[in-house]
Amino acid sequence: MSPAARPTEQERAVDIHVAGVTKEFGGAAALHDIDLTVRPGELLALLGPSGSGKTTLLRIIAGLVEADRGHVFFGGLDATSLPVQKRQVGFVFQHYALFRHMRVADNIAYGLQVRERANRPPKAEIRRRTAELLDLVQLSGYESRFPAQLSGGQRQRVALARALAVEPRVLLLDEPFGALDAKVRKDLRAWLRDIHERTGKTTVFVTHDQDEALELADRVAILNQGHLEQVGSPDDVQDHPATPFVMTFLGQAARFSADIRDGRVLVNGKPVPVAAQRSTIGRASLYCRPWHLTPTAIGQGHYTGTISGIRRLGSIRRIEVSQANGTTLEVEVPLRTSLRLGEEIGLEILDGVIFRDD
Ligand SMILES: Nc1ncnc2c1ncn2[C@@H]1O[C@H](COP(=O)(O)OP(=O)(O)OP(=O)(O)O)[C@@H](O)[C@H]1O
Ligand SMILES: [Mg+2]
């Protein structure tokens, strides 16, 4: 077959379909009836707080943990009863360790070298593929080092090369950059995005870091206490959060009690420029980001409070406004603001996301 006629990795990429997956540990539910599709060639981030079930779901997809109920499909084929060796997945674990006694090149080639003879590529082919992967993860020249002679970020890059060496159908990454400092994590994010574009593998990436998920992923799946709250593009989940949990988990948000009457949203009896369905009537919660609020004269806005903090965040300032009852909220203001600590101000709500209280 000529190179031009060979299917590209993108064309060969498979989808992952999780259907009705439920898992309990000792009577406590870790995953409740999860339905999730990862599209072929997609980079999907599994995002949620600690203990929300991210690792458990990833391990069920990998075949390392058995679900109590439900199925996992790869490319339309039921993989639920396939053992991990047959699933053709590459993974990088949350607390991953390379083989310390093996040099970088041997770590990468390991998955190929341990194959039974019939499936093992010839030595020269293993060497060629290892060199190609070293180049891909930008570690050419490091092949003879031991893991102890690498930085944390370099080790994780070796771990990823090792996962890719066996030409997996899907790539499963559990907080691969979890232990690294913020600067290195940011560099590795861009690097992983680039690798993903070049290899085109269907990838599930676990993180509890919102920024990492939103920056890196094609789509984000948000887990909370074993429930899948929302799946959508980074824009979808930020602009149209499906639940109050998603709204508050993705960033600072202040909650206001609101009333909906004739399709109008009222806070403290004053209308707010946020649309509600005309037919809806009743109590609701309005969630506002710091840029949904703006200072105004006392008595003019929807809320009155005292400035209890002023911080600079790059090119803007965040002020903290406290009410007598102890509740505080954050408001974004221009850098050149004349507001002072201890000053009493009014706040006007410019925008927000409304959820019915049921
Ligand atoms: N082998 C196990 N035995 C018993 N309980 C478990 C086991 N594995 C996970 N759990 C429980 O299942 C829940 C989900 O755990 P999981 O490791 O999937 O969370 P996570 O989202 O990956 O968290 P983190 O961000 O801290 O890694 C937790 O309450 C955890 O204590
Ligand atoms: Mg985990």
Coordinates of C-alpha atoms and ligand atoms in Angstrom, one line a residue:
M1 CA 0.0 0.0 0.0
S2 CA 1.4 3.4 -0.9
P3 CA 1.8 5.9 2.0
A4 CA -0.9 8.1 0.5
A5 CA -3.4 5.2 0.5
R6 CA -2.7 4.3 4.1
P7 CA -5.5 5.3 6.5
T8 CA -4.3 8.1 8.8
E9 CA -4.5 7.7 12.5
Q10 CA -7.5 10.0 12.5
E11 CA -9.4 7.8 10.1
R12 CA -8.5 4.8 12.2
A13 CA -9.5 6.4 15.5
V14 CA -12.3 4.7 17.3
D15 CA -15.0 6.0 19.5
I16 CA -15.5 5.0 23.2
H17 CA -19.0 4.5 24.3
V18 CA -19.8 4.0 28.0
A19 CA -23.4 2.9 28.6
G20 CA -25.2 2.7 31.9
V21 CA -22.0 2.2 34.0
T22 CA -22.6 1.9 37.7
K23 CA -20.0 1.0 40.3
E24 CA -20.1 0.6 44.1
F25 CA -17.3 0.1 46.6
G26 CA -18.5 -1.6 49.8
G27 CA -22.1 -0.4 49.4
A28 CA -21.0 3.2 48.5
A29 CA -21.8 4.3 45.0
A30 CA -18.7 5.6 43.1
L31 CA -20.4 5.9 39.7
H32 CA -24.2 6.2 39.0
D33 CA -25.5 5.1 35.6
I34 CA -22.9 6.9 33.5
D35 CA -23.6 7.4 29.8
L36 CA -20.7 9.0 27.8
T37 CA -19.5 8.9 24.3
V38 CA -15.9 10.0 23.3
R39 CA -15.8 10.7 19.6
P40 CA -13.2 9.2 17.3
G41 CA -9.9 11.3 17.6
E42 CA -11.4 13.5 20.3
L43 CA -9.5 14.7 23.4
L44 CA -12.0 14.6 26.2
A45 CA -11.3 15.8 29.7
L46 CA -12.9 14.1 32.6
L47 CA -13.1 16.8 35.2
G48 CA -14.4 16.8 38.8
P49 CA -13.4 17.2 42.4
S50 CA -11.4 14.7 44.4
G51 CA -13.4 11.5 44.9
S52 CA -15.9 12.2 42.2
G53 CA -15.1 9.0 40.4
K54 CA -12.8 10.1 37.6
T55 CA -10.1 7.4 38.1
T56 CA -12.8 4.7 38.6
L57 CA -14.4 5.6 35.3
L58 CA -11.1 5.7 33.5
R59 CA -10.1 2.3 35.0
I60 CA -13.4 0.8 33.9
I61 CA -12.8 2.0 30.4
A62 CA -9.3 0.5 30.5
G63 CA -10.5 -2.8 31.9
L64 CA -8.6 -2.5 35.1
V65 CA -11.8 -2.3 37.2
E66 CA -15.0 -4.2 36.4
A67 CA -18.3 -2.2 36.4
D68 CA -21.2 -3.6 38.5
R69 CA -23.6 -2.8 35.6
G70 CA -23.2 -1.3 32.1
H71 CA -21.1 -1.7 29.1
V72 CA -18.0 -0.2 27.4
F73 CA -17.8 -0.2 23.6
F74 CA -14.7 0.6 21.5
G75 CA -15.6 1.4 17.9
G76 CA -19.0 -0.1 18.3
L77 CA -17.7 -3.4 19.6
D78 CA -18.6 -4.5 23.2
A79 CA -15.3 -4.5 25.1
T80 CA -17.0 -5.0 28.5
S81 CA -15.7 -8.6 29.0
L82 CA -12.3 -8.1 27.3
P83 CA -9.4 -8.2 29.6
V84 CA -7.1 -5.2 29.8
Q85 CA -4.4 -6.8 27.5
K86 CA -6.9 -7.2 24.7
R87 CA -8.4 -3.7 24.8
Q88 CA -5.4 -2.0 23.1
V89 CA -5.4 0.9 25.5
G90 CA -2.4 3.0 26.4
F91 CA -2.5 4.6 29.8
V92 CA -0.6 6.9 32.1
F93 CA -1.5 6.5 35.7
Q94 CA -2.2 9.2 38.3
H95 CA 0.8 8.1 40.4
Y96 CA 2.8 6.6 37.7
A97 CA 6.3 5.3 38.1
L98 CA 8.7 4.3 35.4
F99 CA 10.9 1.2 35.8
R100 CA 13.7 2.8 37.8
H101 CA 16.3 0.2 36.8
M102 CA 15.6 0.6 33.1
R103 CA 17.0 3.3 30.8
V104 CA 14.6 5.7 29.0
A105 CA 14.7 3.7 25.8
D106 CA 14.0 0.4 27.5
N107 CA 11.1 2.0 29.4
I108 CA 9.6 3.1 26.2
A109 CA 10.2 -0.2 24.4
Y110 CA 9.0 -2.3 27.3
G111 CA 5.4 -2.9 26.0
L112 CA 6.8 -4.2 22.7
Q113 CA 9.7 -6.2 24.2
V114 CA 7.3 -8.2 26.4
R115 CA 5.0 -9.3 23.6
E116 CA 5.1 -12.9 22.7
R117 CA 7.4 -13.7 19.9
A118 CA 4.8 -14.0 17.2
N119 CA 3.6 -10.4 17.8
R120 CA 6.9 -8.9 18.7
P121 CA 8.4 -6.5 16.1
P122 CA 12.1 -7.2 15.1
K123 CA 14.8 -5.5 17.2
A124 CA 15.6 -3.0 14.5
E125 CA 11.9 -2.0 14.3
I126 CA 11.6 -1.6 18.0
R127 CA 14.7 0.7 18.0
R128 CA 13.2 2.7 15.1
R129 CA 9.9 3.1 16.8
T130 CA 11.5 4.1 20.1
A131 CA 13.6 6.7 18.4
E132 CA 10.5 8.1 16.7
L133 CA 8.7 8.3 20.0
L134 CA 11.7 10.0 21.7
D135 CA 11.5 12.5 19.0
L136 CA 7.8 13.0 19.4
V137 CA 8.0 13.6 23.1
Q138 CA 11.1 15.8 22.5
L139 CA 13.6 13.6 24.5
S140 CA 16.0 12.6 21.7
G141 CA 19.4 12.3 23.3
Y142 CA 18.0 11.1 26.7
E143 CA 17.6 7.5 25.7
S144 CA 20.4 6.2 27.9
R145 CA 19.4 8.1 31.0
F146 CA 17.7 6.4 34.0
P147 CA 14.4 7.9 35.3
A148 CA 16.2 9.3 38.4
Q149 CA 18.3 11.5 36.0
L150 CA 15.2 13.2 34.6
S151 CA 12.9 16.0 35.8
G152 CA 9.3 15.2 36.7
G153 CA 8.0 16.6 33.5
Q154 CA 10.5 14.6 31.4
R155 CA 9.5 11.5 33.3
Q156 CA 5.8 12.0 32.4
R157 CA 6.8 12.5 28.8
V158 CA 8.6 9.2 28.9
A159 CA 5.5 7.6 30.5
L160 CA 3.4 9.0 27.6
A161 CA 5.9 7.7 25.0
R162 CA 5.7 4.3 26.7
A163 CA 1.9 4.4 26.5
L164 CA 2.0 5.2 22.8
A165 CA 4.7 2.6 21.9
V166 CA 2.2 -0.2 21.7
E167 CA 0.1 1.7 19.2
P168 CA -3.0 1.7 21.4
R169 CA -6.5 2.4 19.9
V170 CA -7.2 4.8 22.7
L171 CA -5.1 6.8 25.2
L172 CA -6.2 7.1 28.8
L173 CA -4.4 9.6 31.0
D174 CA -5.1 10.0 34.7
E175 CA -3.7 13.3 35.9
P176 CA -0.4 12.8 34.1
F177 CA 0.8 16.2 35.2
G178 CA -0.7 16.1 38.7
A179 CA 2.5 16.2 40.7
L180 CA 4.2 19.0 38.6
D181 CA 4.5 22.7 39.3
A182 CA 2.2 25.2 37.6
K183 CA 4.7 26.4 35.0
V184 CA 5.7 22.9 33.9
R185 CA 2.0 21.9 33.8
K186 CA 1.2 24.7 31.5
D187 CA 4.1 23.9 29.1
L188 CA 3.1 20.2 29.1
R189 CA -0.5 21.1 28.3
A190 CA 0.4 22.8 25.1
W191 CA 2.8 20.0 24.3
L192 CA 0.1 17.3 24.9
R193 CA -2.4 19.2 22.7
D194 CA 0.3 19.2 19.9
I195 CA 1.0 15.5 20.4
H196 CA -2.7 14.8 20.3
E197 CA -3.1 16.7 17.0
R198 CA -0.2 14.7 15.5
T199 CA -1.2 11.2 16.6
G200 CA -5.0 11.7 16.4
K201 CA -5.7 9.1 19.1
T202 CA -9.0 9.1 20.9
T203 CA -7.9 10.4 24.3
V204 CA -9.5 10.6 27.7
F205 CA -7.7 12.9 30.1
V206 CA -8.5 13.1 33.8
T207 CA -7.9 16.3 35.7
H208 CA -9.3 18.1 38.7
D209 CA -7.9 21.4 37.3
Q210 CA -10.6 23.4 35.5
D211 CA -8.1 25.5 33.6
E212 CA -6.3 22.5 32.3
A213 CA -9.5 20.9 31.1
L214 CA -10.9 24.0 29.5
E215 CA -7.7 24.9 27.7
L216 CA -6.8 21.4 26.5
A217 CA -10.0 19.5 25.7
D218 CA -12.3 19.4 22.7
R219 CA -15.0 18.5 25.2
V220 CA -15.3 18.3 28.9
A221 CA -17.2 15.8 31.0
I222 CA -17.9 17.0 34.5
L223 CA -18.4 14.5 37.3
N224 CA -19.7 15.2 40.7
Q225 CA -20.1 12.5 43.4
G226 CA -20.3 9.8 40.7
H227 CA -22.9 11.6 38.6
L228 CA -22.2 13.0 35.2
E229 CA -23.4 16.6 35.4
Q230 CA -22.7 17.9 31.9
V231 CA -20.7 17.0 28.8
G232 CA -19.9 19.8 26.3
S233 CA -17.3 22.0 24.6
P234 CA -15.4 24.3 26.9
D235 CA -17.6 27.2 25.6
D236 CA -20.8 25.2 26.3
V237 CA -20.0 24.3 29.9
Q238 CA -18.8 27.8 30.7
D239 CA -21.6 29.8 28.9
H240 CA -24.4 27.3 29.5
P241 CA -23.7 25.4 32.7
A242 CA -26.3 22.7 33.1
T243 CA -26.4 22.7 36.9
P244 CA -25.5 25.0 39.8
F245 CA -22.6 22.6 40.5
V246 CA -21.1 23.1 37.1
M247 CA -21.5 26.9 37.5
T248 CA -19.7 27.0 40.8
F249 CA -17.1 24.4 40.0
L250 CA -15.9 26.2 36.9
G251 CA -15.1 29.5 38.7
Q252 CA -16.1 32.1 41.3
A253 CA -19.8 32.5 41.5
A254 CA -22.1 34.4 43.9
R255 CA -25.6 33.1 44.5
F256 CA -28.6 35.4 44.8
S257 CA -32.1 34.3 45.8
A258 CA -34.4 35.4 42.9
D259 CA -38.0 35.5 42.0
I260 CA -39.3 34.8 38.5
R261 CA -42.5 36.6 37.6
D262 CA -43.9 36.9 34.0
G263 CA -40.6 35.8 32.6
R264 CA -38.8 38.5 34.6
V265 CA -36.1 37.8 37.1
L266 CA -36.1 39.9 40.3
V267 CA -33.5 40.1 43.0
N268 CA -34.5 42.0 46.1
G269 CA -37.6 43.1 44.2
K270 CA -35.6 44.8 41.4
P271 CA -35.5 43.4 37.8
V272 CA -32.2 41.8 36.5
P273 CA -31.4 41.7 32.8
V274 CA -31.4 37.9 32.6
A275 CA -33.9 36.0 30.5
A276 CA -36.2 33.4 32.1
Q277 CA -38.8 31.3 30.3
R278 CA -42.0 33.3 30.2
S279 CA -44.1 30.5 31.6
T280 CA -41.9 30.1 34.7
I281 CA -43.0 31.5 38.0
G282 CA -41.4 30.9 41.4
R283 CA -38.3 30.9 43.4
A284 CA -34.9 30.6 41.7
S285 CA -31.2 31.1 42.3
L286 CA -29.2 33.5 40.2
Y287 CA -25.5 32.7 39.9
C288 CA -23.2 35.6 39.0
R289 CA -19.5 35.6 38.0
P290 CA -17.3 38.5 39.3
W291 CA -17.7 40.3 35.9
H292 CA -21.5 40.0 36.0
L293 CA -21.6 42.6 38.9
T294 CA -20.6 46.2 38.9
P295 CA -20.4 48.8 41.7
T296 CA -23.0 51.5 41.9
A297 CA -24.3 54.1 44.4
I298 CA -25.7 52.8 47.7
G299 CA -29.4 52.0 47.3
Q300 CA -29.2 52.0 43.5
G301 CA -28.3 48.3 42.8
H302 CA -29.6 44.9 43.8
Y303 CA -27.3 44.6 46.8
T304 CA -25.5 46.7 49.4
G305 CA -22.2 45.8 51.1
T306 CA -18.9 46.9 52.4
I307 CA -15.6 46.4 50.6
S308 CA -13.6 43.9 52.7
G309 CA -10.8 43.2 50.2
I310 CA -9.1 44.5 47.1
R311 CA -6.7 42.4 45.0
R312 CA -5.0 42.8 41.7
L313 CA -5.5 40.0 39.1
G314 CA -3.3 40.9 36.1
S315 CA -5.1 43.7 34.2
I316 CA -8.2 44.0 36.5
R317 CA -9.0 44.3 40.2
R318 CA -11.2 41.9 42.2
I319 CA -13.0 43.5 45.2
E320 CA -14.6 41.5 47.9
V321 CA -17.9 42.8 49.1
S322 CA -19.3 41.7 52.5
Q323 CA -22.8 41.9 53.9
A324 CA -23.6 42.3 57.6
N325 CA -24.8 38.7 57.7
G326 CA -21.3 37.5 56.7
T327 CA -21.8 36.6 53.1
T328 CA -19.2 37.9 50.7
L329 CA -18.9 38.0 47.0
E330 CA -16.4 39.0 44.4
V331 CA -16.7 41.7 41.8
E332 CA -14.4 42.6 39.0
V333 CA -13.5 46.3 38.5
P334 CA -11.1 48.2 36.3
L335 CA -7.5 48.5 37.5
R336 CA -7.9 52.3 38.0
T337 CA -10.7 52.3 40.5
S338 CA -11.2 54.8 43.2
L339 CA -12.9 52.3 45.6
R340 CA -11.4 52.0 49.0
L341 CA -11.3 49.3 51.6
G342 CA -14.1 49.7 54.2
E343 CA -16.3 51.7 51.8
E344 CA -20.0 50.9 51.6
I345 CA -21.2 50.4 48.0
G346 CA -24.2 49.3 46.0
L347 CA -23.9 46.5 43.4
E348 CA -25.8 46.1 40.2
I349 CA -26.3 42.7 38.6
L350 CA -25.6 42.9 34.9
D351 CA -25.9 39.3 34.0
G352 CA -26.0 35.8 35.4
V353 CA -27.2 32.2 35.1
I354 CA -30.6 31.4 36.5
F355 CA -31.6 28.0 38.0
R356 CA -35.1 27.1 39.3
D357 CA -35.2 26.1 43.0
D358 CA -37.2 22.8 42.9
Ligands
LIG1 N1 -10.6 0.3 45.4 C1 -11.4 1.0 46.1 N2 -12.0 0.6 47.2 C2 -13.0 1.3 47.9 N3 -13.3 2.5 47.5 C3 -12.8 3.1 46.4 C4 -11.8 2.3 45.6 N4 -11.4 3.1 44.6 C5 -12.1 4.3 44.7 N5 -12.9 4.2 45.8 C6 -13.9 5.3 46.2 O1 -14.6 5.7 45.1 C7 -14.8 7.1 45.0 C8 -14.2 7.6 43.7 O2 -12.8 7.5 43.7 P1 -11.9 7.9 42.5 O3 -10.6 7.4 42.8 O4 -12.5 7.4 41.2 O5 -12.0 9.5 42.5 P2 -11.2 10.6 41.7 O6 -12.3 11.5 41.1 O7 -10.2 9.9 40.8 O8 -10.5 11.4 42.8 P3 -9.0 12.1 42.8 O9 -9.2 13.4 42.1 O10 -8.7 12.3 44.3 O11 -8.0 11.2 42.2 C9 -14.1 7.6 46.2 O12 -15.1 7.9 47.2 C10 -13.1 6.6 46.6 O13 -12.9 6.6 48.0
MG2 MG -8.2 10.0 40.6

